[in-house]
Amino acid sequence: LDRFDDELPAMVHGLKRQLVTFRRGAVPLRDAVSNLARVEAPVRADTIPYFRDLRDHIVEVVEGLDAQRDRVQAALDLRLALASHRMNDTMRWLTVVTTIFIPLSFLTGLYGMNFDAMPELHVTWGYPVLLTVMGTVAGGQLLYFRKRGWL
């Protein structure tokens, strides 16, 4: 299935190119046959109904090609929308993770400095208190994100 997902865009783009190529050939043919189907065209009068019928068939072919081209474009647009939706989900998760770790990194960096004048460094319970604060900050953010529906 993953291989099919990888090959599908190339197949659809190839199909779109073929439709455009067919249309490029059919439109001039439609115009030429339309000129022949007119009453003042230099053809025998008994062949004009056949040219008109041929013109009608070519018009149907051109309209069918246009409809198929629109369907192929809709499929490409749908695939692009799905990929964009997946990327938005990924970006949301990355944003949540980054938002949680920024204050934790700040606290870790602040207490990782090599200064003796930091009073919390000489307190017996300083490390567990810092871990508790960091856990509370991360837990609070997780609850907030869950409440907002971002998780």
Backbone as numpy.savetxt, mean C-alpha at the origin, in Angstrom:
# Nx Ny Nz CAx CAy CAz Cx Cy Cz
2.50 -19.70 -0.84 1.67 -18.50 -0.84 2.54 -17.24 -0.84
3.66 -17.26 -0.10 4.55 -16.10 -0.09 5.16 -15.87 -1.48
5.49 -16.96 -2.15 6.05 -16.85 -3.50 5.01 -16.22 -4.43
3.74 -16.61 -4.25 2.67 -16.04 -5.05 2.52 -14.55 -4.77
2.64 -14.14 -3.50 2.56 -12.72 -3.14 3.70 -11.94 -3.77
4.87 -12.55 -3.88 6.01 -11.87 -4.49 5.86 -11.75 -6.01
5.26 -12.76 -6.64 5.13 -12.77 -8.09 3.89 -12.03 -8.58
2.89 -11.88 -7.74 1.63 -11.28 -8.15 1.77 -9.86 -8.69
2.49 -8.97 -8.03 2.60 -7.61 -8.59 3.23 -7.59 -9.99
4.24 -8.40 -10.20 4.87 -8.44 -11.52 3.88 -8.98 -12.57
3.10 -9.99 -12.18 2.11 -10.54 -13.11 1.05 -9.49 -13.44
0.58 -8.78 -12.44 -0.47 -7.78 -12.66 0.07 -6.63 -13.51
1.29 -6.18 -13.24 1.88 -5.12 -14.06 2.06 -5.58 -15.51
2.46 -6.84 -15.70 2.58 -7.38 -17.05 1.24 -7.42 -17.76
0.21 -7.81 -17.04 -1.14 -7.82 -17.60 -1.59 -6.41 -17.98
-1.28 -5.46 -17.15 -1.65 -4.07 -17.45 -0.92 -3.58 -18.70
0.36 -3.91 -18.82 1.11 -3.53 -20.02 0.50 -4.15 -21.27
0.09 -5.42 -21.18 -0.53 -6.08 -22.33 -1.85 -5.41 -22.71
-2.64 -5.05 -21.71 -3.91 -4.38 -21.99 -3.69 -3.04 -22.68
-2.69 -2.30 -22.22 -2.38 -1.00 -22.84 -1.91 -1.22 -24.28
-1.10 -2.25 -24.51 -0.62 -2.54 -25.87 -1.79 -2.92 -26.78
-2.69 -3.78 -26.30 -3.86 -4.17 -27.10 -4.73 -2.95 -27.41
-4.89 -2.08 -26.43 -5.72 -0.89 -26.63 -5.09 0.04 -27.66
-3.77 0.17 -27.61 -3.08 1.01 -28.60 -3.30 0.50 -30.02
-3.46 -0.80 -30.16 -3.74 -1.35 -31.48 -5.21 -1.27 -31.86
-6.10 -1.36 -30.89 -7.53 -1.40 -31.18 -8.10 -0.01 -31.47
-7.61 1.02 -30.82 -8.18 2.36 -31.01 -7.97 2.86 -32.43
-6.76 2.77 -33.01 -6.62 3.21 -34.40 -7.46 2.36 -35.37
-7.60 1.06 -35.05 -8.43 0.20 -35.89 -9.89 0.65 -35.82
-10.35 1.02 -34.62 -11.72 1.51 -34.44 -11.93 2.77 -35.27
-10.97 3.67 -35.23 -11.10 4.92 -35.98 -11.11 4.67 -37.50
-10.26 3.77 -37.93 -10.20 3.47 -39.38 -11.50 2.82 -39.85
-12.02 1.89 -39.10 -13.26 1.22 -39.49 -14.43 2.19 -39.40
-14.39 3.12 -38.44 -15.45 4.13 -38.34 -15.47 4.99 -39.60
-14.30 5.33 -40.12 -14.24 6.11 -41.37 -14.82 5.32 -42.53
-14.56 4.02 -42.57 -15.10 3.20 -43.64 -16.60 2.97 -43.50
-17.13 3.03 -42.29 -18.55 2.75 -42.05 -19.43 3.95 -42.38
-18.83 5.12 -42.62 -19.63 6.29 -42.96 -20.17 6.17 -44.39
-21.28 6.80 -44.61 -21.95 6.70 -45.91 -21.10 7.30 -47.02
-20.36 8.38 -46.71 -19.58 9.02 -47.76 -18.22 8.36 -48.01
-17.97 7.21 -47.34 -16.69 6.52 -47.52 -16.64 5.93 -48.93
-15.43 5.82 -49.53 -15.31 5.30 -50.90 -15.37 3.76 -50.93
-16.47 3.21 -50.44 -16.68 1.76 -50.49 -18.07 1.50 -51.07
-18.32 0.28 -51.46 -19.65 -0.06 -52.01 -20.69 0.07 -50.91
-21.85 0.50 -51.25 -22.93 0.76 -50.29 -23.37 -0.50 -49.56
-23.30 -1.65 -50.22 -23.76 -2.88 -49.57 -22.77 -3.39 -48.52
-21.53 -2.84 -48.48 -20.56 -3.27 -47.46 -20.58 -2.39 -46.22
-21.24 -1.23 -46.29 -21.26 -0.30 -45.15 -21.87 -0.95 -43.90
-22.97 -1.71 -43.99 -23.49 -2.35 -42.76 -22.48 -3.30 -42.12
-21.67 -3.96 -42.92 -20.66 -4.86 -42.37 -19.56 -4.07 -41.63
-19.18 -2.94 -42.22 -18.19 -2.09 -41.55 -18.75 -1.52 -40.23
-20.05 -1.19 -40.24 -20.67 -0.69 -39.01 -20.70 -1.79 -37.94
-21.00 -2.99 -38.37 -21.01 -4.11 -37.43 -19.60 -4.35 -36.89
-18.61 -4.29 -37.78 -17.22 -4.44 -37.35 -16.82 -3.33 -36.39
-17.24 -2.09 -36.69 -16.95 -0.97 -35.79 -17.57 -1.21 -34.41
-18.80 -1.70 -34.38 -19.45 -1.97 -33.10 -18.70 -3.02 -32.29
-18.20 -4.05 -32.97 -17.42 -5.09 -32.29 -16.10 -4.52 -31.75
-15.47 -3.68 -32.54 -14.20 -3.09 -32.10 -14.44 -2.14 -30.92
-15.54 -1.39 -30.96 -15.88 -0.51 -29.84 -16.07 -1.35 -28.57
-16.74 -2.49 -28.70 -16.92 -3.38 -27.54 -15.57 -3.89 -27.02
-14.67 -4.21 -27.94 -13.34 -4.67 -27.54 -12.60 -3.56 -26.79
-12.64 -2.34 -27.30 -11.96 -1.23 -26.65 -12.57 -0.97 -25.26
-13.89 -0.99 -25.19 -14.54 -0.79 -23.89 -14.20 -1.92 -22.91
-14.13 -3.14 -23.43 -13.74 -4.27 -22.58 -12.30 -4.13 -22.09
-11.41 -3.67 -22.97 -10.02 -3.44 -22.57 -9.94 -2.35 -21.51
-10.73 -1.30 -21.68 -10.75 -0.23 -20.67 -11.25 -0.75 -19.33
-12.30 -1.57 -19.37 -12.84 -2.13 -18.13 -11.82 -3.04 -17.45
-11.13 -3.86 -18.24 -10.13 -4.75 -17.66 -8.95 -3.96 -17.10
-8.56 -2.90 -17.80 -7.48 -2.05 -17.31 -7.86 -1.41 -15.97
-9.12 -0.99 -15.87 -9.59 -0.41 -14.61 -9.59 -1.44 -13.49
-9.96 -2.67 -13.81 -9.95 -3.73 -12.79 -8.53 -4.05 -12.33
-7.60 -4.09 -13.28 -6.21 -4.35 -12.93 -5.67 -3.22 -12.06
-6.01 -1.98 -12.41 -5.57 -0.85 -11.61 -6.17 -0.91 -10.21
-7.43 -1.33 -10.12 -8.07 -1.47 -8.80 -7.35 -2.53 -7.97
-6.93 -3.62 -8.61 -6.19 -4.66 -7.89 -4.85 -4.13 -7.40
-4.17 -3.35 -8.24 -2.90 -2.75 -7.82 -3.12 -1.76 -6.67
-4.16 -0.97 -6.76 -4.46 -0.02 -5.69 -4.79 -0.74 -4.39
-5.53 -1.84 -4.48 -5.87 -2.61 -3.28 -4.62 -3.20 -2.64
-3.73 -3.74 -3.45 -2.49 -4.29 -2.90 -1.66 -3.20 -2.23
-1.61 -2.04 -2.84 -0.87 -0.92 -2.26 -1.51 -0.48 -0.94
-2.83 -0.45 -0.89 -3.52 -0.07 0.34 -3.26 -1.09 1.45
-3.25 -2.38 1.11 -2.97 -3.40 2.12 -1.53 -3.29 2.63
-0.60 -3.05 1.72 0.80 -2.89 2.14 0.95 -1.65 3.03
0.26 -0.59 2.70 0.31 0.62 3.51 -0.29 0.37 4.88
-1.37 -0.40 4.94 -1.99 -0.72 6.22 -1.04 -1.54 7.10
-0.38 -2.53 6.48 0.59 -3.34 7.23 1.75 -2.48 7.74
2.21 -1.57 6.90 3.31 -0.71 7.31 2.87 0.21 8.45
1.64 0.71 8.40 1.13 1.55 9.48 1.06 0.77 10.80
0.65 -0.48 10.73 0.63 -1.31 11.95 2.04 -1.48 12.51
2.98 -1.74 11.64 4.37 -1.90 12.08 4.90 -0.61 12.69
4.60 0.49 12.05 5.06 1.78 12.58 4.43 2.09 13.94
3.18 1.69 14.11 2.52 1.91 15.40 3.23 1.13 16.50
3.55 -0.13 16.22 4.25 -0.95 17.22 5.63 -0.38 17.53
6.35 0.03 16.50 7.67 0.61 16.72 7.58 1.90 17.53
6.57 2.68 17.29 6.38 3.93 18.04 6.09 3.64 19.50
5.24 2.65 19.75 4.91 2.29 21.14 6.16 1.80 21.86
6.93 0.92 21.25 8.14 0.39 21.87 9.14 1.51 22.13
9.31 2.39 21.16 10.24 3.50 21.33 9.78 4.42 22.44
8.50 4.71 22.49 7.97 5.59 23.52 8.15 5.00 24.91
8.05 3.70 25.02 8.25 3.06 26.33 9.72 3.11 26.74
10.62 2.89 25.80 12.03 2.79 26.15 12.75 4.13 26.28
12.20 5.21 25.76 12.88 6.51 25.87 13.02 6.93 27.34
11.94 6.94 28.15 12.15 7.35 29.55 13.01 6.35 30.32
12.91 5.06 29.98 13.75 4.07 30.65 15.23 4.30 30.32
15.51 4.62 29.07 16.89 4.91 28.68 17.40 6.17 29.37
16.53 7.16 29.53 16.93 8.38 30.22 17.30 8.08 31.68
16.44 7.32 32.36 16.73 7.01 33.77 18.00 6.16 33.90
18.16 5.21 33.00 19.36 4.38 33.02 20.60 5.22 32.77
20.53 6.13 31.82 21.66 7.00 31.53 21.96 7.96 32.66
20.91 8.47 33.29 21.10 9.41 34.39 21.81 8.73 35.56
21.38 7.55 35.92 22.00 6.86 37.05 23.24 6.07 36.64
23.55 6.06 35.37 24.78 5.41 34.92 25.97 6.34 34.89
25.75 7.62 35.22 26.86 8.57 35.23 27.78 8.29 36.42
29.02 8.58 36.28 30.02 8.31 37.32 30.27 9.53 38.20
29.31 9.86 39.03 29.45 10.97 39.97 29.24 10.45 41.38
30.06 10.87 42.31 29.88 10.48 43.71 28.84 11.34 44.41
28.51 12.47 43.84 27.61 13.40 44.51 26.14 13.04 44.32
25.84 11.90 43.74 24.44 11.48 43.57 24.02 10.75 44.84
23.12 11.33 45.62 22.77 10.74 46.92 22.13 9.37 46.80
21.43 9.09 45.70 20.75 7.80 45.56 21.73 6.64 45.39
22.98 6.94 45.03 23.96 5.88 44.81 24.39 5.21 46.12
24.28 5.89 47.21 24.75 5.36 48.49 23.61 4.83 49.35
22.40 4.83 48.82 21.25 4.29 49.55 21.16 2.80 49.25
20.94 2.02 50.29 20.89 0.56 50.14 19.80 0.13 49.15
18.65 0.75 49.21 17.52 0.36 48.37 17.44 1.19 47.08
18.45 1.91 46.72 18.43 2.77 45.54 18.19 2.02 44.23
18.88 0.91 44.07 18.75 0.13 42.83 17.35 -0.47 42.70
16.83 -1.14 43.74 15.47 -1.68 43.62 14.42 -0.58 43.42
14.63 0.59 44.05 13.67 1.69 43.87 13.71 2.16 42.42
14.90 2.30 41.85 15.01 2.73 40.46 14.34 1.72 39.53
14.56 0.43 39.77 13.90 -0.59 38.95 12.38 -0.53 39.10
11.90 -0.25 40.31 10.47 -0.13 40.53 9.89 1.08 39.79
10.61 2.20 39.85 10.18 3.40 39.12 10.14 3.11 37.63
11.18 2.46 37.12 11.23 2.16 35.69 10.09 1.20 35.30
9.82 0.21 36.11 8.72 -0.71 35.85 7.37 -0.01 35.90
7.23 0.91 36.84 5.98 1.66 36.94 5.77 2.55 35.73
6.84 3.22 35.29 6.74 4.07 34.10 6.35 3.22 32.89
7.04 2.11 32.68 6.74 1.25 31.52 5.33 0.67 31.63
4.95 0.21 32.82 3.61 -0.33 33.01 2.53 0.72 32.80
2.77 1.93 33.30 1.81 3.02 33.10 1.63 3.35 31.62
2.72 3.36 30.90 2.62 3.63 29.47 1.89 2.51 28.74
2.17 1.26 29.13 1.47 0.14 28.51 -0.03 0.24 28.77
-0.43 0.56 30.00 -1.85 0.71 30.31 -2.47 1.85 29.51
-1.74 2.96 29.43 -2.24 4.10 28.67 -2.45 3.73 27.19
-1.47 3.05 26.61 -1.57 2.66 25.21 -2.71 1.66 25.00
-2.88 0.76 25.93 -3.96 -0.22 25.82 -5.32 0.48 25.93
-5.42 1.44 26.86 -6.66 2.18 27.05 -7.02 2.98 25.79
-6.01 3.52 25.12 -6.23 4.28 23.89 -6.49 3.39 22.68
-6.30 2.08 22.84 -6.53 1.15 21.73 -5.36 1.02 20.78
-4.18 1.43 21.21 -3.01 1.34 20.37 -2.31 0.00 20.48
-2.70 -0.81 21.42 -2.11 -2.16 21.58 -3.17 -3.20 21.36
